[in-house]
Short mmCIF file of C-alpha atoms (C1' of nucleotides) in Angstrom, two decimals:
data_model
loop_
_atom_site.label_atom_id
_atom_site.label_comp_id
_atom_site.label_asym_id
_atom_site.label_seq_id
_atom_site.Cartn_x
_atom_site.Cartn_y
_atom_site.Cartn_z
CA MET A 1 -24.19 16.70 18.45
CA PHE A 2 -21.06 17.66 19.58
CA SER A 3 -19.07 20.68 20.07
CA GLU A 4 -15.90 19.34 19.16
CA ILE A 5 -12.73 20.32 21.10
CA LYS A 6 -10.50 23.18 19.95
CA LEU A 7 -6.92 22.24 18.29
CA THR A 8 -4.17 24.64 18.98
CA ILE A 9 -2.03 24.83 15.66
CA ARG A 10 0.37 22.54 16.58
CA GLN A 11 -1.59 20.11 17.47
CA THR A 12 -3.66 20.38 14.02
CA GLN A 13 0.00 20.46 12.49
CA ILE A 14 0.40 16.97 14.84
CA LEU A 15 -2.70 15.57 13.25
CA ASP A 16 -2.12 15.96 9.38
CA PHE A 17 1.15 14.42 9.88
CA LEU A 18 -0.40 11.18 11.81
CA PHE A 19 -2.86 10.90 9.16
CA GLU A 20 -0.26 11.69 6.09
CA PHE A 21 1.64 9.17 7.89
CA GLN A 22 -0.88 6.52 8.27
CA LEU A 23 -2.20 7.56 4.25
CA LYS A 24 1.79 6.69 3.75
CA GLU A 25 3.03 4.21 5.17
CA ARG A 26 0.03 2.23 6.43
CA MET A 27 0.69 1.83 9.88
CA ALA A 28 0.88 5.21 12.60
CA PRO A 29 4.37 6.46 13.36
CA THR A 30 6.57 6.39 15.96
CA TYR A 31 7.08 9.27 18.55
CA ARG A 32 10.40 9.64 17.40
CA GLU A 33 9.31 9.72 13.77
CA ILE A 34 6.61 12.40 14.64
CA ALA A 35 9.58 14.30 16.34
CA ASP A 36 12.19 14.09 13.53
CA HIS A 37 10.07 14.99 11.64
CA PHE A 38 9.03 18.41 13.48
CA GLY A 39 12.68 18.94 14.16
CA PHE A 40 12.01 17.99 18.24
CA LYS A 41 15.01 17.06 19.63
CA SER A 42 13.03 15.36 22.47
CA THR A 43 10.43 12.26 22.28
CA LYS A 44 8.92 13.62 24.78
CA ALA A 45 7.48 16.46 23.07
CA ALA A 46 5.56 14.00 20.30
CA ALA A 47 4.11 12.08 23.47
CA ASP A 48 3.00 14.68 24.52
CA HIS A 49 1.31 16.56 21.37
CA VAL A 50 0.04 12.82 20.86
CA SER A 51 -1.66 12.52 24.20
CA ALA A 52 -3.16 16.07 23.97
CA LEU A 53 -4.92 14.49 21.06
CA GLU A 54 -5.73 12.02 22.72
CA LYS A 55 -7.48 13.68 25.52
CA LYS A 56 -9.49 15.36 22.97
CA GLY A 57 -10.63 12.44 21.42
CA TYR A 58 -8.96 12.53 18.31
CA LEU A 59 -7.54 9.15 18.27
CA ARG A 60 -7.15 6.41 20.86
CA ARG A 61 -3.59 5.05 21.38
CA HIS A 62 -2.98 1.34 22.27
CA GLY A 63 -0.75 1.62 25.51
CA GLY A 64 2.53 -0.43 25.40
CA ARG A 65 2.34 -1.36 21.87
CA SER A 66 4.97 0.25 19.49
CA ARG A 67 3.09 2.27 16.43
CA GLY A 68 -0.30 2.26 18.95
CA ILE A 69 -1.51 5.08 17.28
CA ASP A 70 -5.14 4.83 16.05
CA LEU A 71 -6.42 7.28 14.38
CA ILE A 72 -10.10 6.19 14.70
CA THR A 73 -11.77 7.38 11.71
CA LEU A 74 -9.59 6.73 9.32
CA THR A 75 -10.17 3.03 8.18
CA ARG A 76 -7.35 1.10 6.40
CA GLN A 77 -9.98 0.50 3.86
CA SER A 78 -10.11 4.50 2.90
CA ASP A 79 -6.61 4.45 1.34
CA GLN A 80 -7.14 1.46 -0.97
CA LYS A 81 -11.08 1.24 -1.39
CA VAL A 82 -12.42 -0.72 -4.05
CA ILE A 83 -15.77 -0.43 -5.66
CA GLY A 84 -17.39 -4.12 -6.80
CA VAL A 85 -18.52 -3.64 -10.48
CA PRO A 86 -20.70 -6.16 -11.86
CA ILE A 87 -19.27 -7.68 -14.78
CA LEU A 88 -21.92 -8.37 -18.05
CA GLY A 89 -21.64 -11.58 -19.86
CA ASP A 90 -21.48 -12.25 -23.13
CA ILE A 91 -25.28 -12.28 -23.97
CA PRO A 92 -26.63 -9.59 -21.81
CA ALA A 93 -30.49 -9.14 -21.50
CA GLY A 94 -31.33 -5.68 -22.83
CA THR A 95 -32.44 -2.96 -20.07
CA PRO A 96 -29.73 -2.20 -17.69
CA GLU A 97 -31.63 -3.23 -14.41
CA GLN A 98 -31.41 -6.81 -16.08
CA ILE A 99 -27.73 -6.40 -16.42
CA ILE A 100 -27.02 -6.58 -13.06
CA GLU A 101 -28.51 -9.86 -12.43
CA LYS A 102 -26.50 -11.30 -15.32
CA GLN A 103 -23.67 -10.70 -13.76
CA ASN A 104 -20.55 -13.07 -14.24
CA GLY A 105 -18.32 -11.86 -10.96
CA THR A 106 -17.31 -8.46 -10.06
CA PHE A 107 -14.77 -6.13 -11.05
CA ALA A 108 -12.69 -4.05 -8.06
CA VAL A 109 -11.98 -0.84 -9.26
CA ASP A 110 -10.22 1.50 -7.01
CA VAL A 111 -12.12 4.69 -5.98
CA LYS A 112 -9.71 7.41 -7.00
CA LEU A 113 -10.77 6.52 -10.60
CA ILE A 114 -14.43 7.02 -10.42
CA GLY A 115 -14.80 10.04 -7.65
CA ASN A 116 -18.27 10.42 -5.95
CA ILE A 117 -20.29 9.03 -7.84
CA GLY A 118 -23.50 8.67 -6.08
CA HIS A 119 -25.99 5.70 -6.33
CA HIS A 120 -25.25 5.47 -10.02
CA ARG A 121 -24.46 1.84 -10.73
CA LEU A 122 -21.91 0.72 -12.83
CA PHE A 123 -21.24 -2.02 -14.87
CA ALA A 124 -17.63 -3.77 -16.54
CA LEU A 125 -17.44 -5.41 -19.66
CA GLN A 126 -14.76 -7.17 -21.46
CA VAL A 127 -14.44 -5.66 -25.25
CA ARG A 128 -14.95 -7.38 -28.61
CA GLY A 129 -13.57 -6.33 -31.45
CA ASP A 130 -12.58 -3.45 -32.83
CA SER A 131 -14.82 -0.68 -33.82
CA MET A 132 -13.40 1.53 -31.25
CA VAL A 133 -9.38 1.34 -32.24
CA GLY A 134 -9.93 5.33 -32.80
CA ARG A 135 -10.03 6.03 -29.52
CA GLY A 136 -7.73 3.97 -28.29
CA ILE A 137 -9.80 0.81 -27.71
CA HIS A 138 -9.21 -2.31 -28.60
CA ALA A 139 -10.26 -6.15 -27.93
CA GLY A 140 -9.59 -7.69 -24.74
CA ASP A 141 -9.57 -3.99 -22.89
CA TRP A 142 -12.38 -3.92 -19.76
CA VAL A 143 -14.08 -1.03 -19.82
CA ILE A 144 -16.00 0.46 -17.11
CA ALA A 145 -19.11 2.01 -17.49
CA ASP A 146 -21.97 4.07 -15.51
CA ALA A 147 -25.69 3.00 -15.94
CA ASP A 148 -26.79 6.07 -14.84
CA ALA A 149 -24.94 9.16 -16.68
CA VAL A 150 -26.00 11.52 -18.83
CA PRO A 151 -25.21 10.90 -22.25
CA HIS A 152 -23.60 13.88 -23.65
CA GLU A 153 -22.00 14.28 -27.39
CA ASN A 154 -18.44 12.74 -28.04
CA ASN A 155 -19.32 10.14 -25.17
CA LEU A 156 -18.02 6.61 -25.03
CA VAL A 157 -21.31 4.85 -24.94
CA VAL A 158 -22.78 1.24 -24.51
CA ALA A 159 -24.91 0.52 -26.58
CA LEU A 160 -27.36 -2.69 -27.46
CA ILE A 161 -27.92 -3.25 -31.15
CA ASP A 162 -29.28 -6.76 -31.94
CA GLY A 163 -28.29 -8.24 -28.36
CA GLU A 164 -24.78 -7.77 -28.39
CA ASN A 165 -22.86 -4.71 -26.67
CA THR A 166 -21.16 -2.64 -28.65
CA LEU A 167 -18.65 0.53 -28.18
CA LYS A 168 -19.67 3.92 -30.28
CA THR A 169 -19.20 7.01 -29.89
CA LEU A 170 -22.50 9.38 -29.10
CA ALA A 171 -22.07 11.81 -31.71
CA ARG A 172 -24.25 14.81 -32.94
CA LYS A 173 -25.21 16.07 -36.40
CA GLU A 174 -27.33 18.95 -36.40
CA ARG A 175 -30.21 18.54 -33.28
CA ARG A 176 -29.92 14.66 -34.40
CA TYR A 177 -27.90 12.26 -32.57
CA TYR A 178 -26.22 9.34 -33.58
CA LEU A 179 -23.69 7.13 -33.15
CA LYS A 180 -20.38 6.57 -34.45
CA ALA A 181 -17.53 3.67 -34.45
CA GLU A 182 -14.49 4.96 -33.65
CA ASN A 183 -12.59 2.71 -36.88
CA PRO A 184 -12.16 4.12 -40.72
CA ASP A 185 -13.16 0.68 -41.68
CA TYR A 186 -17.14 0.66 -40.27
CA ASN A 187 -19.27 3.34 -41.23
CA ASP A 188 -22.14 2.97 -39.48
CA TRP A 189 -23.80 6.03 -38.10
CA ILE A 190 -27.54 4.43 -36.57
CA PRO A 191 -29.92 7.10 -34.84
CA VAL A 192 -30.55 6.88 -31.55
CA THR A 193 -33.77 5.70 -31.41
CA GLU A 194 -33.26 2.75 -33.04
CA LEU A 195 -31.27 0.80 -29.71
CA ILE A 196 -30.60 1.45 -26.04
CA ILE A 197 -28.07 3.34 -24.38
CA GLN A 198 -27.14 0.73 -22.18
CA GLY A 199 -24.05 3.51 -20.20
CA ILE A 200 -21.51 5.78 -21.00
CA VAL A 201 -18.09 4.17 -20.26
CA LYS A 202 -16.10 6.31 -18.06
CA ILE A 203 -12.81 3.86 -17.54
CA ALA A 204 -11.02 1.95 -19.45
CA ILE A 205 -7.78 -0.19 -18.91
CA ARG A 206 -6.22 -2.06 -20.93
CA GLN A 207 -3.79 -5.17 -21.04
CA ILE A 208 -0.14 -4.28 -22.33
CA TYR A 209 1.93 -7.14 -23.43
CA MET B 1 -5.66 -19.43 -16.70
CA PHE B 2 -3.89 -18.60 -13.70
CA SER B 3 -2.23 -19.96 -10.87
CA GLU B 4 -1.67 -18.42 -7.64
CA ILE B 5 1.47 -19.57 -5.81
CA LYS B 6 0.72 -22.47 -3.21
CA LEU B 7 0.95 -21.89 0.34
CA THR B 8 1.19 -24.86 2.87
CA ILE B 9 -1.35 -25.12 5.18
CA ARG B 10 0.38 -23.68 7.91
CA GLN B 11 1.23 -20.47 5.68
CA THR B 12 -2.33 -20.09 5.50
CA GLN B 13 -3.16 -20.49 8.75
CA ILE B 14 -0.85 -17.61 9.34
CA LEU B 15 -1.84 -15.21 6.90
CA ASP B 16 -5.51 -15.63 7.98
CA PHE B 17 -4.06 -14.65 11.58
CA LEU B 18 -2.55 -11.70 9.72
CA PHE B 19 -5.65 -10.87 7.94
CA GLU B 20 -7.53 -11.56 11.48
CA PHE B 21 -5.51 -9.22 13.60
CA GLN B 22 -5.22 -6.36 11.53
CA LEU B 23 -8.78 -6.67 10.99
CA LYS B 24 -9.31 -6.32 14.84
CA GLU B 25 -6.42 -4.94 16.03
CA ARG B 26 -6.28 -1.59 13.18
CA MET B 27 -2.10 -3.21 12.97
CA ALA B 28 0.03 -5.76 11.90
CA PRO B 29 1.32 -8.11 14.74
CA THR B 30 4.53 -8.47 15.91
CA TYR B 31 7.02 -11.45 15.35
CA ARG B 32 5.88 -12.49 19.13
CA GLU B 33 2.21 -11.66 18.80
CA ILE B 34 2.21 -14.60 16.18
CA ALA B 35 3.95 -16.44 17.90
CA ASP B 36 1.89 -16.35 20.95
CA HIS B 37 -1.22 -17.22 18.77
CA PHE B 38 0.14 -19.91 17.57
CA GLY B 39 2.36 -21.88 20.20
CA PHE B 40 5.47 -21.40 18.83
CA LYS B 41 8.25 -20.99 21.98
CA SER B 42 10.57 -18.85 19.65
CA THR B 43 9.76 -15.79 17.18
CA LYS B 44 11.83 -17.46 14.72
CA ALA B 45 9.12 -19.68 13.31
CA ALA B 46 6.96 -16.79 12.61
CA ALA B 47 9.38 -14.42 11.15
CA ASP B 48 10.11 -17.59 8.83
CA HIS B 49 6.47 -17.86 7.99
CA VAL B 50 5.84 -14.43 7.53
CA SER B 51 9.62 -14.25 5.35
CA ALA B 52 7.77 -17.43 2.93
CA LEU B 53 4.45 -15.53 2.86
CA GLU B 54 6.64 -12.16 1.68
CA LYS B 55 8.58 -14.64 -1.16
CA LYS B 56 5.54 -15.67 -2.51
CA GLY B 57 4.17 -12.41 -2.88
CA TYR B 58 1.86 -12.35 -0.01
CA LEU B 59 2.34 -9.66 1.79
CA ARG B 60 5.31 -6.50 2.25
CA ARG B 61 7.57 -6.40 5.05
CA HIS B 62 8.89 -3.00 6.45
CA GLY B 63 12.50 -3.82 7.44
CA GLY B 64 13.83 -3.07 10.76
CA ARG B 65 10.35 -1.58 11.70
CA SER B 66 8.21 -2.98 13.95
CA ARG B 67 4.96 -3.97 13.36
CA GLY B 68 6.21 -3.78 9.67
CA ILE B 69 3.86 -6.41 7.73
CA ASP B 70 1.94 -5.17 5.23
CA LEU B 71 -0.77 -7.00 3.65
CA ILE B 72 -0.93 -6.19 -0.12
CA THR B 73 -4.19 -8.20 -0.64
CA LEU B 74 -6.86 -6.72 0.95
CA THR B 75 -9.62 -9.03 0.73
CA ARG B 76 -9.74 -12.96 1.07
CA GLN B 77 -12.51 -13.17 -1.27
CA SER B 78 -11.84 -15.31 -4.59
CA ASP B 79 -14.00 -12.79 -6.14
CA GLN B 80 -13.13 -9.35 -5.57
CA LYS B 81 -9.40 -9.37 -4.88
CA VAL B 82 -7.18 -6.82 -5.16
CA ILE B 83 -3.74 -6.39 -4.55
CA GLY B 84 -2.55 -2.83 -3.47
CA VAL B 85 -0.02 -1.53 -5.44
CA PRO B 86 2.40 1.75 -4.26
CA ILE B 87 1.66 4.76 -6.02
CA LEU B 88 5.17 6.50 -7.12
CA GLY B 89 5.95 9.49 -5.88
CA ASP B 90 7.15 12.82 -8.33
CA ILE B 91 10.42 12.52 -7.43
CA PRO B 92 11.47 9.11 -6.86
CA ALA B 93 14.59 7.63 -6.50
CA GLY B 94 16.55 4.86 -8.44
CA THR B 95 16.33 1.26 -7.57
CA PRO B 96 13.24 -0.39 -7.63
CA GLU B 97 13.86 -1.07 -4.30
CA GLN B 98 13.46 2.59 -3.39
CA ILE B 99 10.49 3.03 -5.57
CA ILE B 100 8.67 0.49 -2.94
CA GLU B 101 9.73 2.74 -0.11
CA LYS B 102 9.17 6.29 -1.65
CA GLN B 103 5.61 5.56 -1.96
CA ASN B 104 2.43 8.00 -1.28
CA GLY B 105 -0.60 5.71 -0.82
CA THR B 106 -1.35 2.48 -2.59
CA PHE B 107 -3.85 2.10 -6.22
CA ALA B 108 -6.01 -0.87 -6.19
CA VAL B 109 -5.76 -3.28 -8.78
CA ASP B 110 -8.11 -6.44 -9.49
CA VAL B 111 -6.12 -9.29 -10.21
CA LYS B 112 -7.48 -10.28 -12.42
CA LEU B 113 -5.46 -7.60 -14.73
CA ILE B 114 -2.58 -9.00 -14.03
CA GLY B 115 -2.64 -12.78 -13.23
CA ASN B 116 0.00 -14.63 -11.49
CA ILE B 117 3.24 -12.19 -11.34
CA GLY B 118 4.50 -14.47 -8.38
CA HIS B 119 6.35 -12.25 -6.10
CA HIS B 120 6.96 -9.75 -8.65
CA ARG B 121 6.90 -5.96 -7.71
CA LEU B 122 4.16 -3.62 -8.79
CA PHE B 123 3.71 0.17 -8.64
CA ALA B 124 1.14 2.42 -10.05
CA LEU B 125 1.98 5.97 -11.48
CA GLN B 126 0.22 8.74 -12.97
CA VAL B 127 1.12 9.83 -16.22
CA ARG B 128 2.56 13.59 -17.13
CA GLY B 129 3.40 14.66 -20.92
CA ASP B 130 1.99 13.42 -23.53
CA SER B 131 4.92 11.24 -24.78
CA MET B 132 3.10 8.00 -25.45
CA VAL B 133 0.25 9.09 -27.08
CA GLY B 134 1.24 7.01 -30.17
CA ARG B 135 0.12 4.24 -28.14
CA GLY B 136 -2.88 5.68 -26.28
CA ILE B 137 -1.38 6.90 -23.19
CA HIS B 138 -2.02 10.00 -22.16
CA ALA B 139 -1.51 12.65 -19.62
CA GLY B 140 -3.20 12.22 -16.59
CA ASP B 141 -3.75 8.02 -17.40
CA TRP B 142 -2.75 5.26 -14.73
CA VAL B 143 0.01 2.70 -15.49
CA ILE B 144 0.62 -0.10 -13.87
CA ALA B 145 4.00 -1.40 -13.85
CA ASP B 146 6.18 -4.52 -13.36
CA ALA B 147 9.92 -3.85 -11.67
CA ASP B 148 10.39 -7.24 -11.60
CA ALA B 149 10.15 -8.33 -15.23
CA VAL B 150 12.52 -9.11 -18.06
CA PRO B 151 12.38 -6.94 -20.40
CA HIS B 152 11.50 -7.57 -23.74
CA GLU B 153 11.73 -5.43 -27.79
CA ASN B 154 8.69 -3.35 -27.46
CA ASN B 155 7.61 -3.40 -23.90
CA LEU B 156 6.13 -0.20 -22.61
CA VAL B 157 8.95 0.83 -19.91
CA VAL B 158 8.94 2.99 -17.26
CA ALA B 159 12.67 4.51 -17.27
CA LEU B 160 14.57 7.15 -14.77
CA ILE B 161 15.95 9.94 -16.82
CA ASP B 162 17.49 13.15 -15.23
CA GLY B 163 15.85 11.62 -11.74
CA GLU B 164 11.86 11.81 -13.55
CA ASN B 165 9.62 8.61 -14.59
CA THR B 166 9.60 8.71 -18.22
CA LEU B 167 7.36 6.42 -20.02
CA LYS B 168 9.01 5.17 -23.48
CA THR B 169 8.97 2.27 -26.01
CA LEU B 170 11.76 -0.67 -25.58
CA ALA B 171 13.04 -0.65 -29.48
CA ARG B 172 16.08 -2.80 -30.68
CA LYS B 173 17.95 -1.80 -33.90
CA GLU B 174 20.38 -4.71 -34.78
CA ARG B 175 21.52 -5.55 -32.09
CA ARG B 176 21.10 -2.17 -29.76
CA TYR B 177 18.46 -1.45 -27.59
CA TYR B 178 17.05 1.77 -27.54
CA LEU B 179 14.46 3.64 -25.86
CA LYS B 180 11.66 5.85 -28.11
CA ALA B 181 9.24 7.88 -27.40
CA GLU B 182 5.49 7.19 -29.20
CA ASN B 183 4.75 10.53 -30.39
CA PRO B 184 6.17 12.55 -33.80
CA ASP B 185 7.20 15.40 -31.90
CA TYR B 186 9.65 13.48 -29.92
CA ASN B 187 13.20 12.26 -31.58
CA ASP B 188 14.87 10.82 -28.74
CA TRP B 189 16.72 7.93 -29.19
CA ILE B 190 18.59 7.02 -25.77
CA PRO B 191 20.87 3.83 -25.32
CA VAL B 192 19.53 1.75 -22.31
CA THR B 193 22.92 2.08 -21.12
CA GLU B 194 22.72 5.73 -19.72
CA LEU B 195 19.59 5.20 -17.78
CA ILE B 196 17.96 2.73 -15.56
CA ILE B 197 15.02 0.51 -16.30
CA GLN B 198 12.80 0.89 -13.65
CA GLY B 199 9.62 -1.48 -14.45
CA ILE B 200 7.43 -2.40 -17.54
CA VAL B 201 4.13 -1.22 -17.73
CA LYS B 202 1.46 -4.02 -17.44
CA ILE B 203 -1.80 -2.54 -17.51
CA ALA B 204 -2.87 1.79 -18.44
CA ILE B 205 -5.87 3.15 -17.25
CA ARG B 206 -7.86 5.67 -18.77
CA GLN B 207 -10.82 7.93 -17.24
CA ILE B 208 -12.79 8.81 -19.94
CA TYR B 209 -14.60 12.12 -19.98
"C1'" DG C 1 20.13 -41.96 -1.82
"C1'" DA C 2 21.11 -36.21 -1.36
"C1'" DT C 3 18.98 -32.04 -1.31
"C1'" DT C 4 15.83 -29.25 -0.25
"C1'" DT C 5 11.52 -26.83 1.79
"C1'" DC C 6 8.82 -27.12 6.24
"C1'" DA C 7 8.56 -26.23 10.97
"C1'" DC C 8 10.16 -25.60 14.67
"C1'" DT C 9 13.44 -24.89 19.26
"C1'" DA C 10 17.06 -22.20 21.91
"C1'" DA C 11 19.54 -18.58 22.87
"C1'" DA C 12 20.95 -14.46 22.05
"C1'" DC C 13 21.58 -9.38 20.71
"C1'" DA C 14 20.65 -4.82 18.92
"C1'" DT C 15 17.43 -1.46 17.77
"C1'" DT C 16 13.43 0.89 18.29
"C1'" DT C 17 10.40 2.27 20.90
"C1'" DG C 18 7.16 3.62 24.77
"C1'" DT C 19 7.52 5.99 29.15
"C1'" DA C 20 8.95 8.64 33.07
"C1'" DT C 21 12.17 12.19 35.33
"C1'" DA C 22 13.35 16.92 36.04
"C1'" DG C 23 13.22 20.91 33.89
"C1'" DT C 24 13.08 25.94 30.84
"C1'" DA C 25 9.37 29.59 29.06
"C1'" DC C 26 5.40 31.66 28.26
"C1'" DA C 27 0.91 32.34 27.55
"C1'" DA C 28 -3.91 32.48 28.89
"C1'" DC C 29 -6.96 32.21 32.59
"C1'" DT C 30 -9.39 32.89 37.18
"C1'" DA D 1 -0.68 36.70 42.11
"C1'" DG D 2 -1.64 31.49 41.41
"C1'" DT D 3 -3.01 28.03 38.58
"C1'" DT D 4 -3.13 25.47 34.00
"C1'" DG D 5 -2.18 24.53 29.67
"C1'" DT D 6 1.12 25.18 25.79
"C1'" DA D 7 5.74 24.06 23.55
"C1'" DC D 8 9.25 22.05 24.10
"C1'" DT D 9 14.90 20.35 26.02
"C1'" DA D 10 17.83 16.66 28.35
"C1'" DT D 11 18.44 12.29 29.17
"C1'" DA D 12 17.35 8.05 30.61
"C1'" DC D 13 15.35 3.67 31.76
"C1'" DA D 14 12.92 -0.81 30.34
"C1'" DA D 15 10.41 -3.02 27.91
"C1'" DA D 16 8.84 -4.41 22.95
"C1'" DT D 17 10.29 -5.74 18.82
"C1'" DG D 18 13.27 -6.79 14.40
"C1'" DT D 19 17.08 -10.20 13.87
"C1'" DT D 20 20.79 -13.29 14.01
"C1'" DT D 21 22.80 -17.91 14.97
"C1'" DA D 22 22.90 -22.59 15.25
"C1'" DG D 23 20.29 -26.61 15.45
"C1'" DT D 24 16.37 -30.97 15.26
"C1'" DG D 25 13.46 -33.99 12.90
"C1'" DA D 26 10.07 -34.67 9.95
"C1'" DA D 27 8.26 -33.87 4.85
"C1'" DA D 28 8.66 -33.21 0.17
"C1'" DT D 29 11.51 -33.06 -3.64
"C1'" DC D 30 14.88 -34.61 -7.30
#
DNA sequence: GATTTCACTAAACATTTGTATAGTACAACT
DNA sequence: AGTTGTACTATACAAATGTTTAGTGAAATC
């Protein structure tokens, strides 16, 4: 490829500040804001540093314009990136593949919440019933589930039972897995062989009234 | 379900231009650039339109700063509309006005979750401590709060006590309001006169492991 | 019919901001 | 030994930009 041009310690500090400012304030700083941050008594110092960073290819400047520093690699969206997660309809099909096809719009989820999921397929659904109140999940809540995650004990899973999506906790007794409803009123332990686990719940979203 | 605050044809055109400019130029336009584009002979026309859009909650302005127009909504697609909610830093200032200024990046929230907030200011913060486990809110959870909502009894509120943000339930005993921690370990009832209620929690987001 | 909102013009002011000139000091190459 | 690059100060100008006061006319709302 190409070897990056080395930066001095100070130039690295300046560049770090530029990124930080852009992320926080959602705009580029002015030379005076840079100077103030570093305690420079002249704006020329800041301008010189930015000029050096431009020469070395770390940024572009839109000459004449205020706040014209353009950090090339940082898009505005990188601060606020969302993933469109398909919403599961009320009567979903069986397999995870079909789930995505039966979608009912999408739900936007901030990547801060899910991190690096790779190519995993996610889906969203709105909770009905109160089988999961024991884990703080109530009717009307939204859950985001990962269709490709490997289930582990104590995971909150989306399972398909009799054509309906239900939320259960994946439990284990000795060597056998079961599904458990987190509500004392329910006592349904269902062996995992009788059903399909469609996804592992990663995020729960509650609207508070 | 919810109706958005309506825009006039001209205001829609202005908003479209703001999105277009931000996308192309990677920065917000100035009032003169807006005026030039539309052929306005006074910058006041542009400023008035932007002011109207701010009042209707379609954008925020960073007063005094050049290119200080901050488009909150990222996408204009009706399917996947998100609002950028400023994230509160760890040591926030007192009044709701100052909250927005101390922002630390933004958090994207699907409008499906919030409905019509009008021009209410929202903010996001990550929960520390376990004072709200009784209401299913744990350390690490995200909460989205409305800085302009009117507090009611039993509301989950963000309150500023001794320079720290804490979550409490707004409770009432006879005619006086108090703040209650939803954890049997805590028993702190604080009269509302001694503190500032910064916002009413509308959404809680939990990452499930 | 009165008031408010919308959509601007016109002119000006104040601040913010980019840019320039002139210079100091030091370290690193060539 | 001389040049180049780094890292600034000090001052200042001019352009860019936000903001304000004062107004007009039409459309919408009360």
